[in-house]
PDB file of C-alpha atoms and ligand atoms in Angstrom:
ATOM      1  CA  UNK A   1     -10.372  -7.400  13.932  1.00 94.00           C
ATOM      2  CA  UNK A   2     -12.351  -7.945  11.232  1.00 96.00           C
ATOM      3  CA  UNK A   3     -10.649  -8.412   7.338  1.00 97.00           C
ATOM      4  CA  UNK A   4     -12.933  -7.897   4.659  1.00 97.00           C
ATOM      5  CA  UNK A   5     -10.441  -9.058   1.964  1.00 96.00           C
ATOM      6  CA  UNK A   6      -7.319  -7.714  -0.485  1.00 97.00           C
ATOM      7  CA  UNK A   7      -7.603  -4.460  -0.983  1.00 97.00           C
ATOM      8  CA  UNK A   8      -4.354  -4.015  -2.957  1.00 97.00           C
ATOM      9  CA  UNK A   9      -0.925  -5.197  -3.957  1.00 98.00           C
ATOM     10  CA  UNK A  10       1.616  -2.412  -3.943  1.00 97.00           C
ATOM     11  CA  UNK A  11       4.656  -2.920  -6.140  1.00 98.00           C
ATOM     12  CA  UNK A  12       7.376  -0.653  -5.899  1.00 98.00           C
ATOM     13  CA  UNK A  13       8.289   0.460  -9.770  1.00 98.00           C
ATOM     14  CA  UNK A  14      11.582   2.759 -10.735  1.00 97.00           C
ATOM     15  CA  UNK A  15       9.428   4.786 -13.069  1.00 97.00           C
ATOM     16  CA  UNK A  16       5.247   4.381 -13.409  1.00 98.00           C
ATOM     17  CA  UNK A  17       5.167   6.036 -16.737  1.00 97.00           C
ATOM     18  CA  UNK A  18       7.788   2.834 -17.984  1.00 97.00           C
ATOM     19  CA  UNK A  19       5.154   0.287 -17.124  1.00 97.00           C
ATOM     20  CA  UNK A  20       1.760   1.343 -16.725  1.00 97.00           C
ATOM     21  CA  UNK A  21       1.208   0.088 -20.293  1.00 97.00           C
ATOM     22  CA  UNK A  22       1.511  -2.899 -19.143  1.00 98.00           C
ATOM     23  CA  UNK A  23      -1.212  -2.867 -16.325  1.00 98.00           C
ATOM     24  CA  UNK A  24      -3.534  -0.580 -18.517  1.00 97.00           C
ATOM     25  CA  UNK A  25      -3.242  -1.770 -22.145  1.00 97.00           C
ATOM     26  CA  UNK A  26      -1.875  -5.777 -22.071  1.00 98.00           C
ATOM     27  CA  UNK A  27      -4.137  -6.607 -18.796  1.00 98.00           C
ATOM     28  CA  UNK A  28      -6.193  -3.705 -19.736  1.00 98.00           C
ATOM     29  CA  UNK A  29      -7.673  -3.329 -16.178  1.00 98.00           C
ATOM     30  CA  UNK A  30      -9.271   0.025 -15.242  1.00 98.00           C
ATOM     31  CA  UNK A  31      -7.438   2.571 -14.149  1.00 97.00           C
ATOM     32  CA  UNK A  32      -9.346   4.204 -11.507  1.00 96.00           C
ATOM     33  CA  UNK A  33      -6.551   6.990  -9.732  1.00 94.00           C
ATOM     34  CA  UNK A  34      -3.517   8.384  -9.862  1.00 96.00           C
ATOM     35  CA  UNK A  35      -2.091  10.195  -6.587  1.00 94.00           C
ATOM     36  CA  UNK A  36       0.668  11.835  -5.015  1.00 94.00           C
ATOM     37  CA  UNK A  37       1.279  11.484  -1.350  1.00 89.00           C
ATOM     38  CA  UNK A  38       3.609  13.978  -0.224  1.00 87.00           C
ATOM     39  CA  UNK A  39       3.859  12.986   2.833  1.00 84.00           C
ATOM     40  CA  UNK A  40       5.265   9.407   1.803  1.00 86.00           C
ATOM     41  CA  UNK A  41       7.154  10.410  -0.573  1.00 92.00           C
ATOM     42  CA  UNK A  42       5.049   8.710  -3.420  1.00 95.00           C
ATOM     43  CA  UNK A  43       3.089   8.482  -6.328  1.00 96.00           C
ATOM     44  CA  UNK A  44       0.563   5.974  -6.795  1.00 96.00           C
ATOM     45  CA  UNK A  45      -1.251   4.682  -9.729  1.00 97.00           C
ATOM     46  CA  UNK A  46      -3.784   2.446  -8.829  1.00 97.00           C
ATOM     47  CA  UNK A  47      -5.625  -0.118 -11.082  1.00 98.00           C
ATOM     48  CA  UNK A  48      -8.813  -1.991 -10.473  1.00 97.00           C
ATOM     49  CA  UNK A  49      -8.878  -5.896 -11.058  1.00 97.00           C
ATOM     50  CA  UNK A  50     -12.634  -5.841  -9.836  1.00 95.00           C
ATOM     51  CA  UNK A  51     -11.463  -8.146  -6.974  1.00 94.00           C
ATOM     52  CA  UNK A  52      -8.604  -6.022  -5.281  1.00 95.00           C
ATOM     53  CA  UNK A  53      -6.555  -3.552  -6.841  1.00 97.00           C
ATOM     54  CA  UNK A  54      -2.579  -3.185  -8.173  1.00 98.00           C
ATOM     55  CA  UNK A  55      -0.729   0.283  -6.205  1.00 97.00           C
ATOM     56  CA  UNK A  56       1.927   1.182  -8.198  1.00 98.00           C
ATOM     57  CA  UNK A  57       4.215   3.425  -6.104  1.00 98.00           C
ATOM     58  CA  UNK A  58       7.290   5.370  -7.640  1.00 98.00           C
ATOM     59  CA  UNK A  59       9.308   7.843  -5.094  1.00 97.00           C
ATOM     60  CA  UNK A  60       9.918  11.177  -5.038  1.00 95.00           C
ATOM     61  CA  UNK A  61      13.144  11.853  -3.605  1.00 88.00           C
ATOM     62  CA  UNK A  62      15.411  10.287  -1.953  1.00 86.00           C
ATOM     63  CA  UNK A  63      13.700   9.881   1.680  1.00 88.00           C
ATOM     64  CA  UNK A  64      10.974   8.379   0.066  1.00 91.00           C
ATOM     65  CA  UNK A  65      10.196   4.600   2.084  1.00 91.00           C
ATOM     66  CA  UNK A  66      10.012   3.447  -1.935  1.00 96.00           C
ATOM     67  CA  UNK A  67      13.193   4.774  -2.670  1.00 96.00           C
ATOM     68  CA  UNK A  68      14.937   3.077   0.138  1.00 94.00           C
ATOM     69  CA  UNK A  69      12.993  -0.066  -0.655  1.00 95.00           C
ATOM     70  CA  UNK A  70      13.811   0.237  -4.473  1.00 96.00           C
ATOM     71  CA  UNK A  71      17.963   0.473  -3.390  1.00 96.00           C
ATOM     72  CA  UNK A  72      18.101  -2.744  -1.125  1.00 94.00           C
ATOM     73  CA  UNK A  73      15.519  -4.831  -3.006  1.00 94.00           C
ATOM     74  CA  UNK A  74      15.100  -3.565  -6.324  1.00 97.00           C
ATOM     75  CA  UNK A  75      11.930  -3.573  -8.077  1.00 98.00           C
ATOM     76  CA  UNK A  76       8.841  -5.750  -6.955  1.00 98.00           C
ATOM     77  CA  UNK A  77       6.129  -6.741  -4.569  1.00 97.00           C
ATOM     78  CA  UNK A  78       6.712  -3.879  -1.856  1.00 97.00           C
ATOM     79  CA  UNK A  79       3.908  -4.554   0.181  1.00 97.00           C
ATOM     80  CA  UNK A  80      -0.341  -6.242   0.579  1.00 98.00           C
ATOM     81  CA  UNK A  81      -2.959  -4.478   1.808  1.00 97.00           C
ATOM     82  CA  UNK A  82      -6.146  -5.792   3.831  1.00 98.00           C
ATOM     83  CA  UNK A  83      -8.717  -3.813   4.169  1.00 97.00           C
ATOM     84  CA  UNK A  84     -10.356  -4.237   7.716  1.00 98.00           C
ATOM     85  CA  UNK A  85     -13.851  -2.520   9.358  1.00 97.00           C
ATOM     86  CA  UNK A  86     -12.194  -0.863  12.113  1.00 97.00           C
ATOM     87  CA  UNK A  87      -8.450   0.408  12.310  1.00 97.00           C
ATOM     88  CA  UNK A  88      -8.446   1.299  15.438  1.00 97.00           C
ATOM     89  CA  UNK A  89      -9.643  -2.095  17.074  1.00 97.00           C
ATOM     90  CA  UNK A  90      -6.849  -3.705  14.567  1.00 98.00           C
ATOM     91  CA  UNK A  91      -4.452  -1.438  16.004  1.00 97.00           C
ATOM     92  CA  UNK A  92      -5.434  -2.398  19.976  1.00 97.00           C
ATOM     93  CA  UNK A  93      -5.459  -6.279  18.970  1.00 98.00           C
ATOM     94  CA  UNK A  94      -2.310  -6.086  17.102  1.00 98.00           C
ATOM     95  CA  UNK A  95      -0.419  -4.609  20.272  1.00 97.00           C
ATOM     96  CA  UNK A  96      -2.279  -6.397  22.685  1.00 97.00           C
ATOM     97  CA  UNK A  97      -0.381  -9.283  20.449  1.00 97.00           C
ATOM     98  CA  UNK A  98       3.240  -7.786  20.579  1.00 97.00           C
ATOM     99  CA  UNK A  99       2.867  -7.577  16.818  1.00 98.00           C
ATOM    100  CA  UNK A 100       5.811  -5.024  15.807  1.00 98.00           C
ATOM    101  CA  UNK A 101       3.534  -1.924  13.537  1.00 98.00           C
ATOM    102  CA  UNK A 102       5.562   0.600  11.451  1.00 96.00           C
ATOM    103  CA  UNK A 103       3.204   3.345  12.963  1.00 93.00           C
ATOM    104  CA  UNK A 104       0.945   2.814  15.902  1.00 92.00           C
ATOM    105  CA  UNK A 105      -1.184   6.329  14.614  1.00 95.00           C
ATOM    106  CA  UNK A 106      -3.010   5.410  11.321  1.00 95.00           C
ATOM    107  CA  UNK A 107      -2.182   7.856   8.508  1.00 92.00           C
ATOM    108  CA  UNK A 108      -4.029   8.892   5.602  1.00 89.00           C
ATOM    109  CA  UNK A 109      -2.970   6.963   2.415  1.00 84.00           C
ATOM    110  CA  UNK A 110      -4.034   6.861  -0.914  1.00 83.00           C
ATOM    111  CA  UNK A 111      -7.594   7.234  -1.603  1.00 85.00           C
ATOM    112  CA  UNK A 112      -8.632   8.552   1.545  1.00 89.00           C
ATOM    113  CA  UNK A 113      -7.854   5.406   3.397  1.00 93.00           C
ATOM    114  CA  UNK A 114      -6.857   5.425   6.999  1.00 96.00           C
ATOM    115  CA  UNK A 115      -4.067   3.228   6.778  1.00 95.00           C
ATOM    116  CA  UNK A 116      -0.863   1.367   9.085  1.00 97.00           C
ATOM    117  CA  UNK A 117       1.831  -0.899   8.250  1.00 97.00           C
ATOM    118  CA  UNK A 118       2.993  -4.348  10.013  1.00 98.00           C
ATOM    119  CA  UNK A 119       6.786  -4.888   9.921  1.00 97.00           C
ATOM    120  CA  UNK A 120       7.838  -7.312   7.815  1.00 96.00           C
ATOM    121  CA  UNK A 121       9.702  -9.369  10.867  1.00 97.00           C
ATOM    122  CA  UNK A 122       5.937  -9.969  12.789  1.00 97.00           C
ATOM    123  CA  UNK A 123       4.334 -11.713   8.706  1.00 97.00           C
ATOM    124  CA  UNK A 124       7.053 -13.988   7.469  1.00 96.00           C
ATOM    125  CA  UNK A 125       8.995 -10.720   5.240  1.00 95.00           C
ATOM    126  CA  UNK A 126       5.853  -8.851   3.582  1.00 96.00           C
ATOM    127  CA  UNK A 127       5.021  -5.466   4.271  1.00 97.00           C
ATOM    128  CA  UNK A 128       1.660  -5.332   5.321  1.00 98.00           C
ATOM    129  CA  UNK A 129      -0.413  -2.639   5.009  1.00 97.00           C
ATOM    130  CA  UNK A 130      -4.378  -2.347   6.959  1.00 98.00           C
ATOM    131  CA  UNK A 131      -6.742  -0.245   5.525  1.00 97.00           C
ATOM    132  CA  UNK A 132     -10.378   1.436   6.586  1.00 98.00           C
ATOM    133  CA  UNK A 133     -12.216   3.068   3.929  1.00 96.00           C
ATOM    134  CA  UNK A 134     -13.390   6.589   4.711  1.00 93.00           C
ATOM    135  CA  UNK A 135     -17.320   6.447   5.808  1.00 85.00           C
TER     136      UNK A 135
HETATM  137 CO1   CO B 201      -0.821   0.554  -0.246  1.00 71.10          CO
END
Protein backbone atom coordinates (compact mmCIF):
# COMPACT_ATOMS: atom_id res chain seq x y z
CA UNK A 1 0.00 0.00 0.00
CA UNK A 2 1.09 3.03 -1.07
CA UNK A 3 0.18 6.58 1.13
CA UNK A 4 0.49 9.59 -0.73
CA UNK A 5 -0.04 11.85 2.34
CA UNK A 6 -3.03 13.65 4.67
CA UNK A 7 -5.77 14.04 2.87
CA UNK A 8 -7.98 15.39 5.70
CA UNK A 9 -8.73 15.82 9.36
CA UNK A 10 -12.37 15.23 10.15
CA UNK A 11 -13.68 16.87 13.30
CA UNK A 12 -16.93 16.05 14.47
CA UNK A 13 -18.82 19.65 15.21
CA UNK A 14 -22.53 19.91 17.02
CA UNK A 15 -23.54 22.50 14.47
CA UNK A 16 -21.21 23.59 11.13
CA UNK A 17 -23.03 26.80 10.68
CA UNK A 18 -21.68 27.71 14.68
CA UNK A 19 -18.09 27.44 13.58
CA UNK A 20 -17.31 27.60 10.09
CA UNK A 21 -16.41 31.26 10.71
CA UNK A 22 -13.82 30.22 12.30
CA UNK A 23 -12.18 27.92 9.58
CA UNK A 24 -13.32 30.39 6.74
CA UNK A 25 -12.88 33.96 8.06
CA UNK A 26 -10.06 33.82 11.22
CA UNK A 27 -7.84 31.04 9.26
CA UNK A 28 -9.48 32.20 6.18
CA UNK A 29 -8.64 28.94 4.25
CA UNK A 30 -10.65 28.16 1.09
CA UNK A 31 -13.61 26.64 1.25
CA UNK A 32 -13.77 24.31 -1.54
CA UNK A 33 -17.31 21.94 -0.76
CA UNK A 34 -20.00 21.47 1.16
CA UNK A 35 -21.84 17.92 1.05
CA UNK A 36 -24.39 15.81 2.40
CA UNK A 37 -23.92 12.12 2.61
CA UNK A 38 -27.07 10.48 3.22
CA UNK A 39 -25.94 7.48 3.53
CA UNK A 40 -23.65 8.40 6.65
CA UNK A 41 -25.73 10.36 8.08
CA UNK A 42 -23.60 13.61 7.50
CA UNK A 43 -22.83 16.82 6.31
CA UNK A 44 -19.49 17.84 5.45
CA UNK A 45 -17.87 21.11 4.93
CA UNK A 46 -14.59 20.77 3.75
CA UNK A 47 -11.77 23.43 3.74
CA UNK A 48 -8.53 23.48 1.86
CA UNK A 49 -5.19 24.24 3.82
CA UNK A 50 -3.26 23.70 0.41
CA UNK A 51 -1.47 20.78 2.19
CA UNK A 52 -4.48 18.51 3.36
CA UNK A 53 -7.80 19.58 4.09
CA UNK A 54 -10.21 20.17 7.50
CA UNK A 55 -13.86 17.75 7.10
CA UNK A 56 -16.17 19.20 9.19
CA UNK A 57 -18.96 16.63 9.76
CA UNK A 58 -22.32 17.51 11.64
CA UNK A 59 -25.12 14.54 11.80
CA UNK A 60 -28.30 14.23 10.66
CA UNK A 61 -30.26 12.22 12.90
CA UNK A 62 -29.79 10.26 15.41
CA UNK A 63 -28.15 7.01 13.66
CA UNK A 64 -25.73 9.15 12.28
CA UNK A 65 -21.83 7.47 13.23
CA UNK A 66 -21.25 11.51 14.18
CA UNK A 67 -24.03 11.61 16.34
CA UNK A 68 -23.05 8.61 18.31
CA UNK A 69 -19.48 9.88 18.31
CA UNK A 70 -20.63 13.47 19.36
CA UNK A 71 -22.70 11.66 22.66
CA UNK A 72 -19.69 9.56 24.08
CA UNK A 73 -16.87 11.96 23.16
CA UNK A 74 -18.19 15.24 22.60
CA UNK A 75 -16.87 17.52 20.12
CA UNK A 76 -13.35 17.06 18.40
CA UNK A 77 -10.88 15.24 16.26
CA UNK A 78 -13.30 12.34 14.98
CA UNK A 79 -11.10 10.87 12.64
CA UNK A 80 -7.54 11.30 9.78
CA UNK A 81 -7.65 10.48 6.50
CA UNK A 82 -4.71 9.11 4.15
CA UNK A 83 -5.14 9.14 0.92
CA UNK A 84 -3.53 5.97 -0.74
CA UNK A 85 -3.13 4.89 -4.81
CA UNK A 86 -5.01 1.82 -4.57
CA UNK A 87 -7.90 0.90 -2.02
CA UNK A 88 -8.28 -2.21 -2.87
CA UNK A 89 -4.55 -3.46 -2.43
CA UNK A 90 -4.82 -1.41 1.10
CA UNK A 91 -7.76 -3.35 1.84
CA UNK A 92 -5.95 -7.04 0.95
CA UNK A 93 -2.71 -5.87 2.99
CA UNK A 94 -4.63 -4.60 5.84
CA UNK A 95 -6.42 -8.12 6.31
CA UNK A 96 -3.67 -10.08 5.29
CA UNK A 97 -2.37 -8.09 8.65
CA UNK A 98 -5.40 -8.93 10.99
CA UNK A 99 -5.88 -5.17 11.06
CA UNK A 100 -9.64 -4.81 12.45
CA UNK A 101 -11.51 -2.32 9.25
CA UNK A 102 -14.94 -0.74 10.01
CA UNK A 103 -15.99 -1.93 6.43
CA UNK A 104 -14.07 -4.40 4.37
CA UNK A 105 -16.25 -2.91 0.96
CA UNK A 106 -14.99 0.69 0.29
CA UNK A 107 -17.86 3.20 0.15
CA UNK A 108 -18.23 6.34 -1.57
CA UNK A 109 -17.48 9.37 0.72
CA UNK A 110 -17.30 12.83 0.30
CA UNK A 111 -15.99 14.12 -2.85
CA UNK A 112 -16.23 11.15 -4.81
CA UNK A 113 -13.64 9.34 -2.82
CA UNK A 114 -13.69 5.62 -2.45
CA UNK A 115 -13.16 5.44 1.06
CA UNK A 116 -12.80 2.69 4.43
CA UNK A 117 -12.25 3.14 7.98
CA UNK A 118 -9.60 1.35 10.46
CA UNK A 119 -10.97 0.79 13.99
CA UNK A 120 -9.64 2.79 16.38
CA UNK A 121 -8.38 -0.45 18.60
CA UNK A 122 -5.80 -1.65 15.41
CA UNK A 123 -4.03 2.73 15.44
CA UNK A 124 -3.53 3.57 19.07
CA UNK A 125 -7.58 5.27 19.40
CA UNK A 126 -7.89 7.37 16.00
CA UNK A 127 -10.33 6.69 13.51
CA UNK A 128 -8.69 6.24 10.42
CA UNK A 129 -10.06 6.80 7.35
CA UNK A 130 -8.16 5.57 3.55
CA UNK A 131 -9.02 7.30 0.66
CA UNK A 132 -8.58 6.83 -3.43
CA UNK A 133 -9.44 9.69 -5.47
CA UNK A 134 -11.83 8.97 -8.33
CA UNK A 135 -9.67 8.59 -11.78
CO1 LIG B 1 -13.30 11.89 6.10
Amino acid sequence: MKILGIEHIGIATESIDKIAPFWKQVLKLNHTHRETVDKEGVITDIYDTGRGKVELLEKIGQESSIAKFLEKRGQGIHHLCFEVDNIEEAITELKQAKIRLVNEIPTKGAEQNLVVFIHPESTGGVLVELAQKPK
